[in-house]
């Protein structure tokens, strides 16, 4: 159908509306599923046609709805994401959307056909939608945590003659134990602030440089809720600014 421009007399094609991307969200955490669904259904360019709590439900939903992209968690009870992945990629492009960023997991997911790998806490809503479109078009997309895991694997598997000799480990502590010790020290240091698990998560995002809007999108909460958390965090850290709180949280103040 065409319409006529009364001023110029020229005919133009009738504007068409691009259909939203149809998505299946698979995650065993009902809060995460609901949050993702709310975010993606509240947009004109994306919609969630089905939710799934494990890999089997994701496969059944994909068979029924034939989505444009499947958002898939790694760790789920029953059939997990990695086990379901080879079956799901035959039905639609799959993007891993998870908290898991272990090197072996990232490598295995991409080897089995995942078109992207996003780690929660490393993207905004806009970045998520852009990544979904990239995966739909066959363009790989990974967030920094996943990319770092892949880089670590490549460096570890490099030929011995290409790896410079490293100094001996501190004392007699094996490297893996040293890493665990550093992690425990960090947790012990931060425990004195007595932040809740949600407050600690938000404080990590503040320290990474995220804005309130980005934190809200990442945690699937409102900006008002983010501000309330930040007020409590500042009180516990005896801080009056984000930079001061981040410095204390990172142990540099």
PDB file of C-alpha atoms in Angstrom:
ATOM      1  CA  UNK A   1       0.000   0.000   0.000  1.00  0.00           C
ATOM      2  CA  UNK A   2       1.193   3.540  -0.757  1.00  0.00           C
ATOM      3  CA  UNK A   3       0.226   7.007   0.329  1.00  0.00           C
ATOM      4  CA  UNK A   4       0.608  10.257  -1.632  1.00  0.00           C
ATOM      5  CA  UNK A   5       2.532  13.265  -0.442  1.00  0.00           C
ATOM      6  CA  UNK A   6       0.085  16.092  -1.217  1.00  0.00           C
ATOM      7  CA  UNK A   7       2.871  18.648  -1.459  1.00  0.00           C
ATOM      8  CA  UNK A   8       5.211  16.943  -3.876  1.00  0.00           C
ATOM      9  CA  UNK A   9       2.839  14.536  -5.596  1.00  0.00           C
ATOM     10  CA  UNK A  10       5.334  11.730  -5.035  1.00  0.00           C
ATOM     11  CA  UNK A  11       4.338   8.283  -3.836  1.00  0.00           C
ATOM     12  CA  UNK A  12       6.167   6.726  -0.868  1.00  0.00           C
ATOM     13  CA  UNK A  13       5.945   3.197   0.516  1.00  0.00           C
ATOM     14  CA  UNK A  14       3.899   2.846   3.658  1.00  0.00           C
ATOM     15  CA  UNK A  15       6.233   2.696   6.709  1.00  0.00           C
ATOM     16  CA  UNK A  16       6.545  -0.782   8.148  1.00  0.00           C
ATOM     17  CA  UNK A  17       7.029  -1.736  11.791  1.00  0.00           C
ATOM     18  CA  UNK A  18       9.816  -4.183  12.570  1.00  0.00           C
ATOM     19  CA  UNK A  19       8.538  -7.153  14.535  1.00  0.00           C
ATOM     20  CA  UNK A  20      10.118  -7.519  17.990  1.00  0.00           C
ATOM     21  CA  UNK A  21      12.650 -10.270  18.555  1.00  0.00           C
ATOM     22  CA  UNK A  22      10.956 -13.288  20.119  1.00  0.00           C
ATOM     23  CA  UNK A  23      12.958 -14.723  23.026  1.00  0.00           C
ATOM     24  CA  UNK A  24      12.919 -17.711  25.360  1.00  0.00           C
ATOM     25  CA  UNK A  25      14.437 -17.094  28.819  1.00  0.00           C
ATOM     26  CA  UNK A  26      15.822 -20.171  30.589  1.00  0.00           C
ATOM     27  CA  UNK A  27      17.039 -19.767  34.186  1.00  0.00           C
ATOM     28  CA  UNK A  28      16.244 -21.769  37.313  1.00  0.00           C
ATOM     29  CA  UNK A  29      16.070 -18.599  39.432  1.00  0.00           C
ATOM     30  CA  UNK A  30      12.465 -17.318  39.203  1.00  0.00           C
ATOM     31  CA  UNK A  31      13.510 -13.813  40.250  1.00  0.00           C
ATOM     32  CA  UNK A  32      16.029 -13.539  37.411  1.00  0.00           C
ATOM     33  CA  UNK A  33      13.532 -14.996  34.930  1.00  0.00           C
ATOM     34  CA  UNK A  34      10.847 -12.543  36.001  1.00  0.00           C
ATOM     35  CA  UNK A  35      13.263  -9.618  35.919  1.00  0.00           C
ATOM     36  CA  UNK A  36      14.535 -10.422  32.438  1.00  0.00           C
ATOM     37  CA  UNK A  37      11.021 -10.999  31.155  1.00  0.00           C
ATOM     38  CA  UNK A  38       9.803  -7.683  32.576  1.00  0.00           C
ATOM     39  CA  UNK A  39      12.729  -5.789  31.070  1.00  0.00           C
ATOM     40  CA  UNK A  40      12.533  -7.396  27.638  1.00  0.00           C
ATOM     41  CA  UNK A  41       8.735  -7.287  27.356  1.00  0.00           C
ATOM     42  CA  UNK A  42       8.698  -3.606  28.289  1.00  0.00           C
ATOM     43  CA  UNK A  43      10.396  -2.744  24.998  1.00  0.00           C
ATOM     44  CA  UNK A  44       9.065  -2.415  21.472  1.00  0.00           C
ATOM     45  CA  UNK A  45      11.952  -4.366  19.929  1.00  0.00           C
ATOM     46  CA  UNK A  46      11.951  -7.503  22.134  1.00  0.00           C
ATOM     47  CA  UNK A  47       9.404  -9.814  23.726  1.00  0.00           C
ATOM     48  CA  UNK A  48       9.625 -13.013  25.780  1.00  0.00           C
ATOM     49  CA  UNK A  49       7.430 -15.786  24.348  1.00  0.00           C
ATOM     50  CA  UNK A  50       8.269 -18.380  27.023  1.00  0.00           C
ATOM     51  CA  UNK A  51      10.205 -18.967  30.238  1.00  0.00           C
ATOM     52  CA  UNK A  52      11.956 -22.171  31.301  1.00  0.00           C
ATOM     53  CA  UNK A  53      13.445 -23.421  34.574  1.00  0.00           C
ATOM     54  CA  UNK A  54      15.887 -25.927  33.042  1.00  0.00           C
ATOM     55  CA  UNK A  55      17.297 -27.187  29.754  1.00  0.00           C
ATOM     56  CA  UNK A  56      14.474 -29.613  29.055  1.00  0.00           C
ATOM     57  CA  UNK A  57      11.807 -26.928  29.460  1.00  0.00           C
ATOM     58  CA  UNK A  58      13.887 -24.611  27.260  1.00  0.00           C
ATOM     59  CA  UNK A  59      13.989 -27.254  24.518  1.00  0.00           C
ATOM     60  CA  UNK A  60      10.230 -27.853  24.715  1.00  0.00           C
ATOM     61  CA  UNK A  61       9.561 -24.102  24.630  1.00  0.00           C
ATOM     62  CA  UNK A  62      11.871 -23.640  21.641  1.00  0.00           C
ATOM     63  CA  UNK A  63      10.137 -26.460  19.759  1.00  0.00           C
ATOM     64  CA  UNK A  64       6.748 -24.899  20.425  1.00  0.00           C
ATOM     65  CA  UNK A  65       7.519 -21.214  19.868  1.00  0.00           C
ATOM     66  CA  UNK A  66      10.520 -21.234  17.496  1.00  0.00           C
ATOM     67  CA  UNK A  67      12.069 -18.108  19.054  1.00  0.00           C
ATOM     68  CA  UNK A  68      14.615 -15.825  17.424  1.00  0.00           C
ATOM     69  CA  UNK A  69      17.088 -16.261  20.307  1.00  0.00           C
ATOM     70  CA  UNK A  70      17.291 -18.392  23.465  1.00  0.00           C
ATOM     71  CA  UNK A  71      18.802 -16.847  26.608  1.00  0.00           C
ATOM     72  CA  UNK A  72      20.289 -19.744  28.553  1.00  0.00           C
ATOM     73  CA  UNK A  73      21.722 -20.078  32.058  1.00  0.00           C
ATOM     74  CA  UNK A  74      24.572 -22.539  32.666  1.00  0.00           C
ATOM     75  CA  UNK A  75      23.787 -24.072  36.048  1.00  0.00           C
ATOM     76  CA  UNK A  76      20.251 -25.405  36.386  1.00  0.00           C
ATOM     77  CA  UNK A  77      18.850 -28.493  38.128  1.00  0.00           C
ATOM     78  CA  UNK A  78      17.720 -31.374  35.949  1.00  0.00           C
ATOM     79  CA  UNK A  79      19.102 -30.687  32.478  1.00  0.00           C
ATOM     80  CA  UNK A  80      21.678 -27.889  32.769  1.00  0.00           C
ATOM     81  CA  UNK A  81      22.477 -25.320  30.110  1.00  0.00           C
ATOM     82  CA  UNK A  82      25.633 -26.971  28.783  1.00  0.00           C
ATOM     83  CA  UNK A  83      23.875 -30.341  28.388  1.00  0.00           C
ATOM     84  CA  UNK A  84      20.922 -28.758  26.583  1.00  0.00           C
ATOM     85  CA  UNK A  85      23.020 -26.485  24.385  1.00  0.00           C
ATOM     86  CA  UNK A  86      23.763 -28.918  21.486  1.00  0.00           C
ATOM     87  CA  UNK A  87      20.027 -29.592  21.130  1.00  0.00           C
ATOM     88  CA  UNK A  88      18.951 -25.958  21.428  1.00  0.00           C
ATOM     89  CA  UNK A  89      21.341 -24.553  18.818  1.00  0.00           C
ATOM     90  CA  UNK A  90      19.557 -26.693  16.210  1.00  0.00           C
ATOM     91  CA  UNK A  91      16.383 -24.721  16.901  1.00  0.00           C
ATOM     92  CA  UNK A  92      17.595 -21.139  17.422  1.00  0.00           C
ATOM     93  CA  UNK A  93      20.697 -19.072  18.173  1.00  0.00           C
ATOM     94  CA  UNK A  94      21.632 -19.369  21.840  1.00  0.00           C
ATOM     95  CA  UNK A  95      23.213 -16.775  24.073  1.00  0.00           C
ATOM     96  CA  UNK A  96      24.477 -17.848  27.474  1.00  0.00           C
ATOM     97  CA  UNK A  97      23.282 -15.444  30.170  1.00  0.00           C
ATOM     98  CA  UNK A  98      24.750 -16.511  33.491  1.00  0.00           C
ATOM     99  CA  UNK A  99      26.849 -15.784  36.569  1.00  0.00           C
ATOM    100  CA  UNK A 100      29.317 -18.535  35.595  1.00  0.00           C
ATOM    101  CA  UNK A 101      32.541 -17.333  33.998  1.00  0.00           C
ATOM    102  CA  UNK A 102      34.902 -20.232  34.657  1.00  0.00           C
ATOM    103  CA  UNK A 103      37.315 -20.767  31.763  1.00  0.00           C
ATOM    104  CA  UNK A 104      36.207 -24.347  31.055  1.00  0.00           C
ATOM    105  CA  UNK A 105      32.531 -23.387  31.081  1.00  0.00           C
ATOM    106  CA  UNK A 106      32.959 -20.451  28.694  1.00  0.00           C
ATOM    107  CA  UNK A 107      35.134 -22.502  26.352  1.00  0.00           C
ATOM    108  CA  UNK A 108      32.737 -25.467  26.345  1.00  0.00           C
ATOM    109  CA  UNK A 109      29.677 -23.280  25.732  1.00  0.00           C
ATOM    110  CA  UNK A 110      31.243 -21.605  22.724  1.00  0.00           C
ATOM    111  CA  UNK A 111      32.569 -24.927  21.426  1.00  0.00           C
ATOM    112  CA  UNK A 112      29.063 -26.389  21.565  1.00  0.00           C
ATOM    113  CA  UNK A 113      27.648 -23.568  19.490  1.00  0.00           C
ATOM    114  CA  UNK A 114      26.620 -20.717  21.801  1.00  0.00           C
ATOM    115  CA  UNK A 115      26.564 -17.504  19.809  1.00  0.00           C
ATOM    116  CA  UNK A 116      27.415 -15.323  22.785  1.00  0.00           C
ATOM    117  CA  UNK A 117      28.295 -15.406  26.471  1.00  0.00           C
ATOM    118  CA  UNK A 118      27.129 -12.675  28.835  1.00  0.00           C
ATOM    119  CA  UNK A 119      27.993 -12.607  32.533  1.00  0.00           C
ATOM    120  CA  UNK A 120      25.477 -10.938  34.872  1.00  0.00           C
ATOM    121  CA  UNK A 121      26.785  -7.674  36.259  1.00  0.00           C
ATOM    122  CA  UNK A 122      28.706  -6.797  33.101  1.00  0.00           C
ATOM    123  CA  UNK A 123      26.010  -5.321  30.876  1.00  0.00           C
ATOM    124  CA  UNK A 124      23.129  -2.861  30.797  1.00  0.00           C
ATOM    125  CA  UNK A 125      19.693  -3.491  29.321  1.00  0.00           C
ATOM    126  CA  UNK A 126      20.685  -1.720  26.093  1.00  0.00           C
ATOM    127  CA  UNK A 127      23.857  -3.787  25.838  1.00  0.00           C
ATOM    128  CA  UNK A 128      21.842  -6.956  26.411  1.00  0.00           C
ATOM    129  CA  UNK A 129      19.410  -6.128  23.604  1.00  0.00           C
ATOM    130  CA  UNK A 130      22.266  -5.211  21.272  1.00  0.00           C
ATOM    131  CA  UNK A 131      23.970  -8.504  22.085  1.00  0.00           C
ATOM    132  CA  UNK A 132      20.752 -10.419  21.386  1.00  0.00           C
ATOM    133  CA  UNK A 133      20.521  -8.767  17.977  1.00  0.00           C
ATOM    134  CA  UNK A 134      24.181  -9.519  17.288  1.00  0.00           C
ATOM    135  CA  UNK A 135      23.699 -13.188  18.109  1.00  0.00           C
ATOM    136  CA  UNK A 136      20.556 -13.309  15.981  1.00  0.00           C
ATOM    137  CA  UNK A 137      22.595 -11.983  13.052  1.00  0.00           C
ATOM    138  CA  UNK A 138      25.446 -14.410  13.671  1.00  0.00           C
ATOM    139  CA  UNK A 139      27.826 -11.940  15.291  1.00  0.00           C
ATOM    140  CA  UNK A 140      29.479 -13.362  18.436  1.00  0.00           C
ATOM    141  CA  UNK A 141      29.171 -11.319  21.600  1.00  0.00           C
ATOM    142  CA  UNK A 142      30.913 -11.842  24.959  1.00  0.00           C
ATOM    143  CA  UNK A 143      31.222  -9.641  28.030  1.00  0.00           C
ATOM    144  CA  UNK A 144      34.613  -8.844  29.651  1.00  0.00           C
ATOM    145  CA  UNK A 145      34.446 -11.676  32.213  1.00  0.00           C
ATOM    146  CA  UNK A 146      33.947 -14.299  29.510  1.00  0.00           C
ATOM    147  CA  UNK A 147      36.593 -12.736  27.282  1.00  0.00           C
ATOM    148  CA  UNK A 148      39.076 -12.765  30.174  1.00  0.00           C
ATOM    149  CA  UNK A 149      38.363 -16.456  30.773  1.00  0.00           C
ATOM    150  CA  UNK A 150      39.071 -17.245  27.124  1.00  0.00           C
ATOM    151  CA  UNK A 151      42.254 -15.180  27.169  1.00  0.00           C
ATOM    152  CA  UNK A 152      43.457 -16.999  30.277  1.00  0.00           C
ATOM    153  CA  UNK A 153      42.893 -20.312  28.510  1.00  0.00           C
ATOM    154  CA  UNK A 154      44.817 -19.196  25.429  1.00  0.00           C
ATOM    155  CA  UNK A 155      47.713 -17.971  27.538  1.00  0.00           C
ATOM    156  CA  UNK A 156      47.786 -21.205  29.552  1.00  0.00           C
ATOM    157  CA  UNK A 157      47.805 -23.332  26.402  1.00  0.00           C
ATOM    158  CA  UNK A 158      50.557 -21.381  24.645  1.00  0.00           C
ATOM    159  CA  UNK A 159      53.749 -23.337  23.758  1.00  0.00           C
ATOM    160  CA  UNK A 160      56.221 -23.499  26.618  1.00  0.00           C
ATOM    161  CA  UNK A 161      58.929 -21.665  24.683  1.00  0.00           C
ATOM    162  CA  UNK A 162      56.588 -18.672  24.289  1.00  0.00           C
ATOM    163  CA  UNK A 163      55.874 -18.323  28.004  1.00  0.00           C
ATOM    164  CA  UNK A 164      58.454 -16.265  29.939  1.00  0.00           C
ATOM    165  CA  UNK A 165      59.877 -17.875  33.047  1.00  0.00           C
ATOM    166  CA  UNK A 166      58.107 -16.633  36.133  1.00  0.00           C
ATOM    167  CA  UNK A 167      59.656 -16.077  39.568  1.00  0.00           C
ATOM    168  CA  UNK A 168      59.125 -18.760  42.195  1.00  0.00           C
ATOM    169  CA  UNK A 169      55.841 -18.573  44.151  1.00  0.00           C
ATOM    170  CA  UNK A 170      55.861 -16.598  47.377  1.00  0.00           C
ATOM    171  CA  UNK A 171      57.234 -18.859  50.108  1.00  0.00           C
ATOM    172  CA  UNK A 172      55.955 -22.386  49.528  1.00  0.00           C
ATOM    173  CA  UNK A 173      52.353 -21.484  48.724  1.00  0.00           C
ATOM    174  CA  UNK A 174      51.211 -23.055  45.427  1.00  0.00           C
ATOM    175  CA  UNK A 175      49.666 -20.453  43.048  1.00  0.00           C
ATOM    176  CA  UNK A 176      46.140 -21.912  43.331  1.00  0.00           C
ATOM    177  CA  UNK A 177      46.316 -21.828  47.144  1.00  0.00           C
ATOM    178  CA  UNK A 178      47.631 -18.273  47.034  1.00  0.00           C
ATOM    179  CA  UNK A 179      44.636 -17.263  44.937  1.00  0.00           C
ATOM    180  CA  UNK A 180      42.284 -18.891  47.435  1.00  0.00           C
ATOM    181  CA  UNK A 181      44.088 -17.185  50.291  1.00  0.00           C
ATOM    182  CA  UNK A 182      43.774 -13.786  48.592  1.00  0.00           C
ATOM    183  CA  UNK A 183      40.060 -14.391  48.096  1.00  0.00           C
ATOM    184  CA  UNK A 184      39.595 -15.302  51.765  1.00  0.00           C
ATOM    185  CA  UNK A 185      41.573 -12.249  52.883  1.00  0.00           C
ATOM    186  CA  UNK A 186      39.378 -10.012  50.714  1.00  0.00           C
ATOM    187  CA  UNK A 187      36.202 -11.526  52.111  1.00  0.00           C
ATOM    188  CA  UNK A 188      37.502 -11.193  55.665  1.00  0.00           C
ATOM    189  CA  UNK A 189      38.499  -7.564  55.065  1.00  0.00           C
ATOM    190  CA  UNK A 190      35.101  -6.647  53.618  1.00  0.00           C
ATOM    191  CA  UNK A 191      33.134  -8.544  56.262  1.00  0.00           C
ATOM    192  CA  UNK A 192      33.861  -5.768  58.746  1.00  0.00           C
ATOM    193  CA  UNK A 193      31.490  -3.496  56.794  1.00  0.00           C
ATOM    194  CA  UNK A 194      28.620  -5.934  57.466  1.00  0.00           C
ATOM    195  CA  UNK A 195      26.951  -5.432  54.088  1.00  0.00           C
ATOM    196  CA  UNK A 196      24.166  -7.777  53.063  1.00  0.00           C
ATOM    197  CA  UNK A 197      24.783  -9.968  50.007  1.00  0.00           C
ATOM    198  CA  UNK A 198      22.705  -7.576  47.856  1.00  0.00           C
ATOM    199  CA  UNK A 199      24.524  -4.535  49.215  1.00  0.00           C
ATOM    200  CA  UNK A 200      27.883  -6.220  48.541  1.00  0.00           C
ATOM    201  CA  UNK A 201      26.782  -6.974  44.981  1.00  0.00           C
ATOM    202  CA  UNK A 202      25.765  -3.355  44.432  1.00  0.00           C
ATOM    203  CA  UNK A 203      28.972  -2.088  46.030  1.00  0.00           C
ATOM    204  CA  UNK A 204      30.978  -4.220  43.579  1.00  0.00           C
ATOM    205  CA  UNK A 205      29.047  -2.604  40.711  1.00  0.00           C
ATOM    206  CA  UNK A 206      29.631   0.883  42.139  1.00  0.00           C
ATOM    207  CA  UNK A 207      33.347   0.138  42.380  1.00  0.00           C
ATOM    208  CA  UNK A 208      33.328  -1.000  38.739  1.00  0.00           C
ATOM    209  CA  UNK A 209      32.073   2.446  37.730  1.00  0.00           C
ATOM    210  CA  UNK A 210      28.415   1.671  36.969  1.00  0.00           C
ATOM    211  CA  UNK A 211      25.741   4.363  37.246  1.00  0.00           C
ATOM    212  CA  UNK A 212      22.529   3.881  39.242  1.00  0.00           C
ATOM    213  CA  UNK A 213      20.656   3.241  35.996  1.00  0.00           C
ATOM    214  CA  UNK A 214      23.139   0.562  34.931  1.00  0.00           C
ATOM    215  CA  UNK A 215      23.018  -1.065  38.378  1.00  0.00           C
ATOM    216  CA  UNK A 216      19.219  -1.113  38.271  1.00  0.00           C
ATOM    217  CA  UNK A 217      19.283  -2.825  34.867  1.00  0.00           C
ATOM    218  CA  UNK A 218      21.911  -5.326  35.953  1.00  0.00           C
ATOM    219  CA  UNK A 219      20.161  -6.267  39.231  1.00  0.00           C
ATOM    220  CA  UNK A 220      16.626  -6.071  37.804  1.00  0.00           C
ATOM    221  CA  UNK A 221      15.494  -3.528  40.395  1.00  0.00           C
ATOM    222  CA  UNK A 222      14.294   0.081  40.218  1.00  0.00           C
ATOM    223  CA  UNK A 223      16.623   3.064  40.458  1.00  0.00           C
ATOM    224  CA  UNK A 224      14.801   4.093  43.649  1.00  0.00           C
ATOM    225  CA  UNK A 225      15.684   0.721  45.204  1.00  0.00           C
ATOM    226  CA  UNK A 226      19.299   1.189  44.086  1.00  0.00           C
ATOM    227  CA  UNK A 227      19.399   4.600  45.794  1.00  0.00           C
ATOM    228  CA  UNK A 228      17.984   3.109  49.000  1.00  0.00           C
ATOM    229  CA  UNK A 229      20.682   0.407  48.967  1.00  0.00           C
ATOM    230  CA  UNK A 230      23.382   3.001  48.320  1.00  0.00           C
ATOM    231  CA  UNK A 231      22.223   5.137  51.251  1.00  0.00           C
ATOM    232  CA  UNK A 232      22.548   2.124  53.565  1.00  0.00           C
ATOM    233  CA  UNK A 233      25.916   1.205  52.045  1.00  0.00           C
ATOM    234  CA  UNK A 234      27.289   4.730  52.556  1.00  0.00           C
ATOM    235  CA  UNK A 235      26.154   4.648  56.188  1.00  0.00           C
ATOM    236  CA  UNK A 236      27.892   1.313  56.829  1.00  0.00           C
ATOM    237  CA  UNK A 237      31.089   2.409  55.044  1.00  0.00           C
ATOM    238  CA  UNK A 238      30.987   5.848  56.707  1.00  0.00           C
ATOM    239  CA  UNK A 239      31.260   7.429  53.270  1.00  0.00           C
ATOM    240  CA  UNK A 240      29.637  10.425  51.614  1.00  0.00           C
ATOM    241  CA  UNK A 241      30.527   9.758  47.974  1.00  0.00           C
ATOM    242  CA  UNK A 242      30.809   6.872  45.524  1.00  0.00           C
ATOM    243  CA  UNK A 243      34.558   7.366  45.127  1.00  0.00           C
ATOM    244  CA  UNK A 244      35.133   7.332  48.892  1.00  0.00           C
ATOM    245  CA  UNK A 245      32.993   4.221  49.315  1.00  0.00           C
ATOM    246  CA  UNK A 246      34.747   2.462  46.424  1.00  0.00           C
ATOM    247  CA  UNK A 247      38.178   3.289  47.861  1.00  0.00           C
ATOM    248  CA  UNK A 248      37.233   1.785  51.234  1.00  0.00           C
ATOM    249  CA  UNK A 249      35.606  -1.239  49.614  1.00  0.00           C
ATOM    250  CA  UNK A 250      38.688  -1.913  47.477  1.00  0.00           C
ATOM    251  CA  UNK A 251      41.001  -1.416  50.450  1.00  0.00           C
ATOM    252  CA  UNK A 252      42.847   1.610  49.057  1.00  0.00           C
ATOM    253  CA  UNK A 253      41.632   4.152  51.588  1.00  0.00           C
TER     254      UNK A 253
END
